[in-house]
Amino acid sequence: QQQVKQSPQSLIVQKGGISIINCAYENTAFDYFPWYQQFPGKGPALLIAIRPDVSEKKEGRFTISFNKSAKQFSLHIMDSQPGDSATYFCAASISFTYGGSQGNLIFGKGTKLSVKP
Amino acid sequence: EAQVTQNPRYLITVTGKKLTVTCSQNMNHEYMSWYRQDPGLGLRQIYYSMNVEVTDKGDVPEGYKVSRKEKRNFPLILESPSPNQTSLYFCASSLSAQGAYNQPQHFGDGTRLSIL
């Protein structure tokens, strides 16, 4: 119930292509879904986040698509660049309003993205 | 510069020798947390703290202790380390546990522990 399942484990994309990473969850109490980006030797950093009252959120080349009925959400990276090569983690939590803490994130296992020039 | 600082960054030690990993943030954040990152398992929360003197277990707390005596510091203590605690550890902080939308967790750069 507390798991967030992420796929694929690794992804190779050509420069300019679209990278798509998928996540699925079971716990319907989750109401905050961030994506974190991690470069080697660094800690994860928040990339983009969404709440389930919207189906899509876009920030620059990064878009989260959210399907509440299917309990799935995905990250799309348009026009992928070599500088996007990193490990991406989806996560979920229950916000304080609903008895949880937004900080208590349940992470997916990560996707290592390589963008080839 | 706003940051979360962990020390040490790397440590090799032996089974049973008590160790402490320090974490300090300079952003006056209320919420702090420790995670461990293992290949194929992602990040798993060990302990978290909603504020000074308020701590609670995360998903994998066995073998670890924490304390929060000051707002800025949140040390992770391994009283009797074992090889299965060999991992990459991250400390994180955010403004509050309540979390405004898009309120990020700020992560340190990690501490790689090897326990022989």
CSV table of C-alpha atoms in Angstrom, one decimal:
chain,number,residue,atom,x,y,z
A,1,GLN,CA,0.0,0.0,0.0
A,2,GLN,CA,2.9,2.3,0.8
A,3,GLN,CA,4.9,1.5,-2.4
A,4,VAL,CA,5.5,3.7,-5.4
A,5,LYS,CA,6.5,1.6,-8.4
A,6,GLN,CA,8.7,3.3,-10.9
A,7,SER,CA,9.7,2.2,-14.4
A,8,PRO,CA,11.9,1.8,-16.4
A,9,GLN,CA,14.9,1.3,-14.2
A,10,SER,CA,17.1,2.8,-16.9
A,11,LEU,CA,16.5,4.8,-20.1
A,12,ILE,CA,18.6,5.8,-23.0
A,13,VAL,CA,17.3,8.6,-25.2
A,14,GLN,CA,18.8,10.5,-28.1
A,15,LYS,CA,19.3,14.2,-27.8
A,16,GLY,CA,16.2,16.0,-28.8
A,17,GLY,CA,14.0,13.0,-28.0
A,18,ILE,CA,11.3,12.6,-25.4
A,19,SER,CA,12.0,10.8,-22.1
A,20,ILE,CA,9.1,9.2,-20.3
A,21,ILE,CA,9.2,7.8,-16.8
A,22,ASN,CA,6.2,6.2,-15.2
A,23,CYS,CA,5.1,5.7,-11.6
A,24,ALA,CA,2.2,3.9,-10.0
A,25,TYR,CA,0.8,3.9,-6.5
A,26,GLU,CA,-1.8,2.0,-4.5
A,27,ASN,CA,-2.5,4.3,-1.5
A,28,THR,CA,-5.3,6.6,-2.5
A,29,ALA,CA,-4.5,8.8,0.5
A,30,PHE,CA,-1.4,10.1,-1.3
A,31,ASP,CA,-2.0,13.7,-2.4
A,32,TYR,CA,1.4,15.1,-3.2
A,33,PHE,CA,3.5,13.8,-6.0
A,34,PRO,CA,7.0,15.3,-6.6
A,35,TRP,CA,9.7,14.3,-8.9
A,36,TYR,CA,13.3,14.6,-7.8
A,37,GLN,CA,16.4,14.8,-10.0
A,38,GLN,CA,19.8,13.5,-8.8
A,39,PHE,CA,23.2,14.0,-10.3
A,40,PRO,CA,26.2,11.8,-9.4
A,41,GLY,CA,27.7,12.8,-6.1
A,42,LYS,CA,24.8,15.1,-5.2
A,43,GLY,CA,21.6,14.9,-3.2
A,44,PRO,CA,18.2,14.8,-5.0
A,45,ALA,CA,16.7,18.1,-5.9
A,46,LEU,CA,13.0,18.9,-6.4
A,47,LEU,CA,12.3,19.1,-10.1
A,48,ILE,CA,8.5,19.5,-10.3
A,49,ALA,CA,5.5,18.4,-8.3
A,50,ILE,CA,1.7,17.9,-8.7
A,51,ARG,CA,-1.4,17.5,-6.6
A,52,PRO,CA,-4.2,15.2,-7.8
A,53,ASP,CA,-6.7,18.0,-8.4
A,54,VAL,CA,-4.9,18.7,-11.8
A,55,SER,CA,-4.1,16.3,-14.6
A,56,GLU,CA,-1.0,18.0,-15.9
A,57,LYS,CA,1.6,20.4,-14.8
A,58,LYS,CA,4.3,21.8,-17.1
A,59,GLU,CA,7.5,23.6,-16.2
A,60,GLY,CA,9.7,24.4,-19.2
A,61,ARG,CA,10.6,21.1,-20.9
A,62,PHE,CA,9.3,19.0,-17.9
A,63,THR,CA,5.7,17.9,-17.7
A,64,ILE,CA,3.9,15.7,-15.1
A,65,SER,CA,0.9,13.9,-16.3
A,66,PHE,CA,-1.4,12.5,-13.6
A,67,ASN,CA,-4.2,9.9,-13.9
A,68,LYS,CA,-6.0,9.7,-10.6
A,69,SER,CA,-8.4,6.9,-11.6
A,70,ALA,CA,-5.5,4.7,-12.8
A,71,LYS,CA,-3.3,5.8,-9.8
A,72,GLN,CA,-0.5,6.6,-12.2
A,73,PHE,CA,1.7,9.6,-12.9
A,74,SER,CA,4.5,10.2,-15.3
A,75,LEU,CA,7.3,12.6,-16.1
A,76,HIS,CA,7.9,13.7,-19.7
A,77,ILE,CA,11.1,15.5,-20.6
A,78,MET,CA,10.7,17.1,-24.0
A,79,ASP,CA,13.7,17.9,-26.2
A,80,SER,CA,16.0,15.8,-23.9
A,81,GLN,CA,19.5,17.2,-23.5
A,82,PRO,CA,22.8,15.5,-22.4
A,83,GLY,CA,22.6,17.8,-19.3
A,84,ASP,CA,19.4,16.0,-18.3
A,85,SER,CA,21.4,12.8,-17.8
A,86,ALA,CA,20.7,12.0,-14.1
A,87,THR,CA,18.7,9.7,-11.9
A,88,TYR,CA,15.0,10.6,-11.5
A,89,PHE,CA,12.9,9.6,-8.6
A,90,CYS,CA,9.1,9.9,-8.3
A,91,ALA,CA,7.7,10.1,-4.8
A,92,ALA,CA,4.4,10.4,-3.0
A,93,SER,CA,3.2,11.6,0.4
A,94,ILE,CA,0.1,12.4,2.4
A,95,SER,CA,-0.1,16.1,3.2
A,96,PHE,CA,-0.5,17.4,6.8
A,97,THR,CA,-4.1,18.4,6.1
A,98,TYR,CA,-5.0,14.8,5.8
A,99,GLY,CA,-3.1,13.5,8.8
A,100,GLY,CA,0.3,12.9,7.2
A,101,SER,CA,3.3,15.0,6.5
A,102,GLN,CA,4.4,16.2,3.1
A,103,GLY,CA,7.9,15.6,4.2
A,104,ASN,CA,7.5,11.8,4.7
A,105,LEU,CA,8.1,10.9,1.1
A,106,ILE,CA,7.8,7.4,-0.3
A,107,PHE,CA,10.2,7.2,-3.2
A,108,GLY,CA,10.2,5.0,-6.2
A,109,LYS,CA,13.4,3.1,-6.9
A,110,GLY,CA,14.7,5.5,-9.5
A,111,THR,CA,15.3,5.7,-13.2
A,112,LYS,CA,18.8,6.3,-14.6
A,113,LEU,CA,18.4,8.5,-17.7
A,114,SER,CA,21.2,8.8,-20.3
A,115,VAL,CA,20.8,11.3,-23.1
A,116,LYS,CA,23.1,10.6,-26.0
A,117,PRO,CA,24.5,13.5,-28.0
B,1,GLU,CA,24.2,30.2,0.7
B,2,ALA,CA,21.2,28.0,1.8
B,3,GLN,CA,22.4,24.5,2.3
B,4,VAL,CA,22.2,21.2,4.2
B,5,THR,CA,25.7,20.1,5.3
B,6,GLN,CA,26.6,16.6,6.2
B,7,ASN,CA,29.8,15.3,7.8
B,8,PRO,CA,31.6,13.2,7.1
B,9,ARG,CA,31.1,12.7,3.4
B,10,TYR,CA,32.9,9.3,3.5
B,11,LEU,CA,33.6,6.9,6.3
B,12,ILE,CA,35.0,3.4,6.5
B,13,THR,CA,34.6,1.8,9.9
B,14,VAL,CA,34.2,-1.6,11.6
B,15,THR,CA,31.3,-3.4,13.0
B,16,GLY,CA,30.3,-2.3,16.5
B,17,LYS,CA,32.2,1.0,16.6
B,18,LYS,CA,29.7,3.8,17.4
B,19,LEU,CA,29.5,6.6,14.9
B,20,THR,CA,27.6,9.8,14.3
B,21,VAL,CA,26.8,11.5,11.1
B,22,THR,CA,26.1,15.2,11.6
B,23,CYS,CA,23.6,17.2,9.6
B,24,SER,CA,23.2,21.0,9.8
B,25,GLN,CA,20.9,23.4,7.9
B,26,ASN,CA,21.1,27.1,7.8
B,27,MET,CA,17.6,27.8,6.5
B,28,ASN,CA,15.7,27.8,9.8
B,29,HIS,CA,13.7,24.8,8.6
B,30,GLU,CA,11.4,23.0,11.1
B,31,TYR,CA,11.3,19.7,9.3
B,32,MET,CA,14.4,17.4,9.0
B,33,SER,CA,14.8,13.9,7.8
B,34,TRP,CA,17.3,11.1,7.2
B,35,TYR,CA,17.2,8.7,4.2
B,36,ARG,CA,19.3,5.9,3.1
B,37,GLN,CA,19.8,5.1,-0.6
B,38,ASP,CA,20.7,1.6,-1.8
B,39,PRO,CA,21.0,0.4,-5.4
B,40,GLY,CA,17.7,-0.8,-6.7
B,41,LEU,CA,15.8,0.3,-3.6
B,42,GLY,CA,15.7,4.1,-4.0
B,43,LEU,CA,15.6,6.3,-1.0
B,44,ARG,CA,14.0,5.1,2.2
B,45,GLN,CA,13.3,7.3,5.2
B,46,ILE,CA,15.0,6.4,8.5
B,47,TYR,CA,13.8,9.0,10.9
B,48,TYR,CA,12.3,12.4,10.7
B,49,SER,CA,11.8,15.4,13.0
B,50,MET,CA,8.9,17.9,12.8
B,51,ASN,CA,10.6,20.3,15.1
B,52,VAL,CA,13.0,20.6,18.1
B,53,GLU,CA,12.6,17.6,20.5
B,54,VAL,CA,10.0,16.0,18.2
B,55,THR,CA,11.3,12.9,16.3
B,56,ASP,CA,9.6,9.9,14.9
B,57,LYS,CA,10.5,6.7,13.0
B,58,GLY,CA,10.4,6.4,9.3
B,59,ASP,CA,10.3,3.2,7.3
B,60,VAL,CA,13.6,1.7,8.2
B,61,PRO,CA,14.6,2.9,11.7
B,62,GLU,CA,16.2,-0.3,13.1
B,63,GLY,CA,19.8,0.2,14.2
B,64,TYR,CA,19.6,4.0,14.1
B,65,LYS,CA,19.0,6.8,16.6
B,66,VAL,CA,18.5,10.5,16.2
B,67,SER,CA,18.2,13.6,18.3
B,68,ARG,CA,17.0,17.2,17.7
B,69,LYS,CA,18.2,19.4,20.4
B,70,GLU,CA,18.6,22.5,18.2
B,71,LYS,CA,16.6,23.5,15.2
B,72,ARG,CA,19.6,23.5,12.8
B,73,ASN,CA,21.1,20.1,13.7
B,74,PHE,CA,19.8,16.6,13.3
B,75,PRO,CA,22.6,14.0,13.9
B,76,LEU,CA,22.2,10.3,12.9
B,77,ILE,CA,23.7,7.9,15.4
B,78,LEU,CA,24.7,4.3,14.7
B,79,GLU,CA,25.3,2.8,18.2
B,80,SER,CA,26.6,-0.5,17.0
B,81,PRO,CA,27.0,-0.4,13.2
B,82,SER,CA,26.7,-3.6,11.2
B,83,PRO,CA,27.6,-4.4,7.5
B,84,ASN,CA,23.9,-4.1,6.4
B,85,GLN,CA,24.1,-0.4,7.3
B,86,THR,CA,26.6,0.1,4.5
B,87,SER,CA,24.8,2.7,2.4
B,88,LEU,CA,24.6,6.2,1.1
B,89,TYR,CA,22.9,8.5,3.6
B,90,PHE,CA,21.1,11.7,2.9
B,91,CYS,CA,19.9,14.4,5.3
B,92,ALA,CA,17.1,16.7,4.1
B,93,SER,CA,15.2,19.6,5.5
B,94,SER,CA,12.1,21.6,4.6
B,95,LEU,CA,10.4,24.7,5.9
B,96,SER,CA,7.7,22.8,7.7
B,97,ALA,CA,6.1,19.4,8.0
B,98,GLN,CA,2.8,20.9,6.8
B,99,GLY,CA,4.3,21.7,3.5
B,100,ALA,CA,3.0,24.4,1.2
B,101,TYR,CA,2.5,23.2,-2.4
B,102,ASN,CA,5.8,22.7,-4.1
B,103,GLN,CA,7.7,23.2,-0.9
B,104,PRO,CA,10.9,21.3,-1.6
B,105,GLN,CA,13.0,19.2,0.6
B,106,HIS,CA,16.6,20.3,0.5
B,107,PHE,CA,19.0,17.5,0.5
B,108,GLY,CA,22.6,17.4,1.6
B,109,ASP,CA,25.2,15.8,-0.7
B,110,GLY,CA,25.3,12.5,1.1
B,111,THR,CA,27.5,10.5,3.4
B,112,ARG,CA,28.8,7.2,2.1
B,113,LEU,CA,29.3,4.7,4.9
B,114,SER,CA,31.1,1.5,4.6
B,115,ILE,CA,31.0,-0.9,7.6
B,116,LEU,CA,33.3,-3.8,7.5
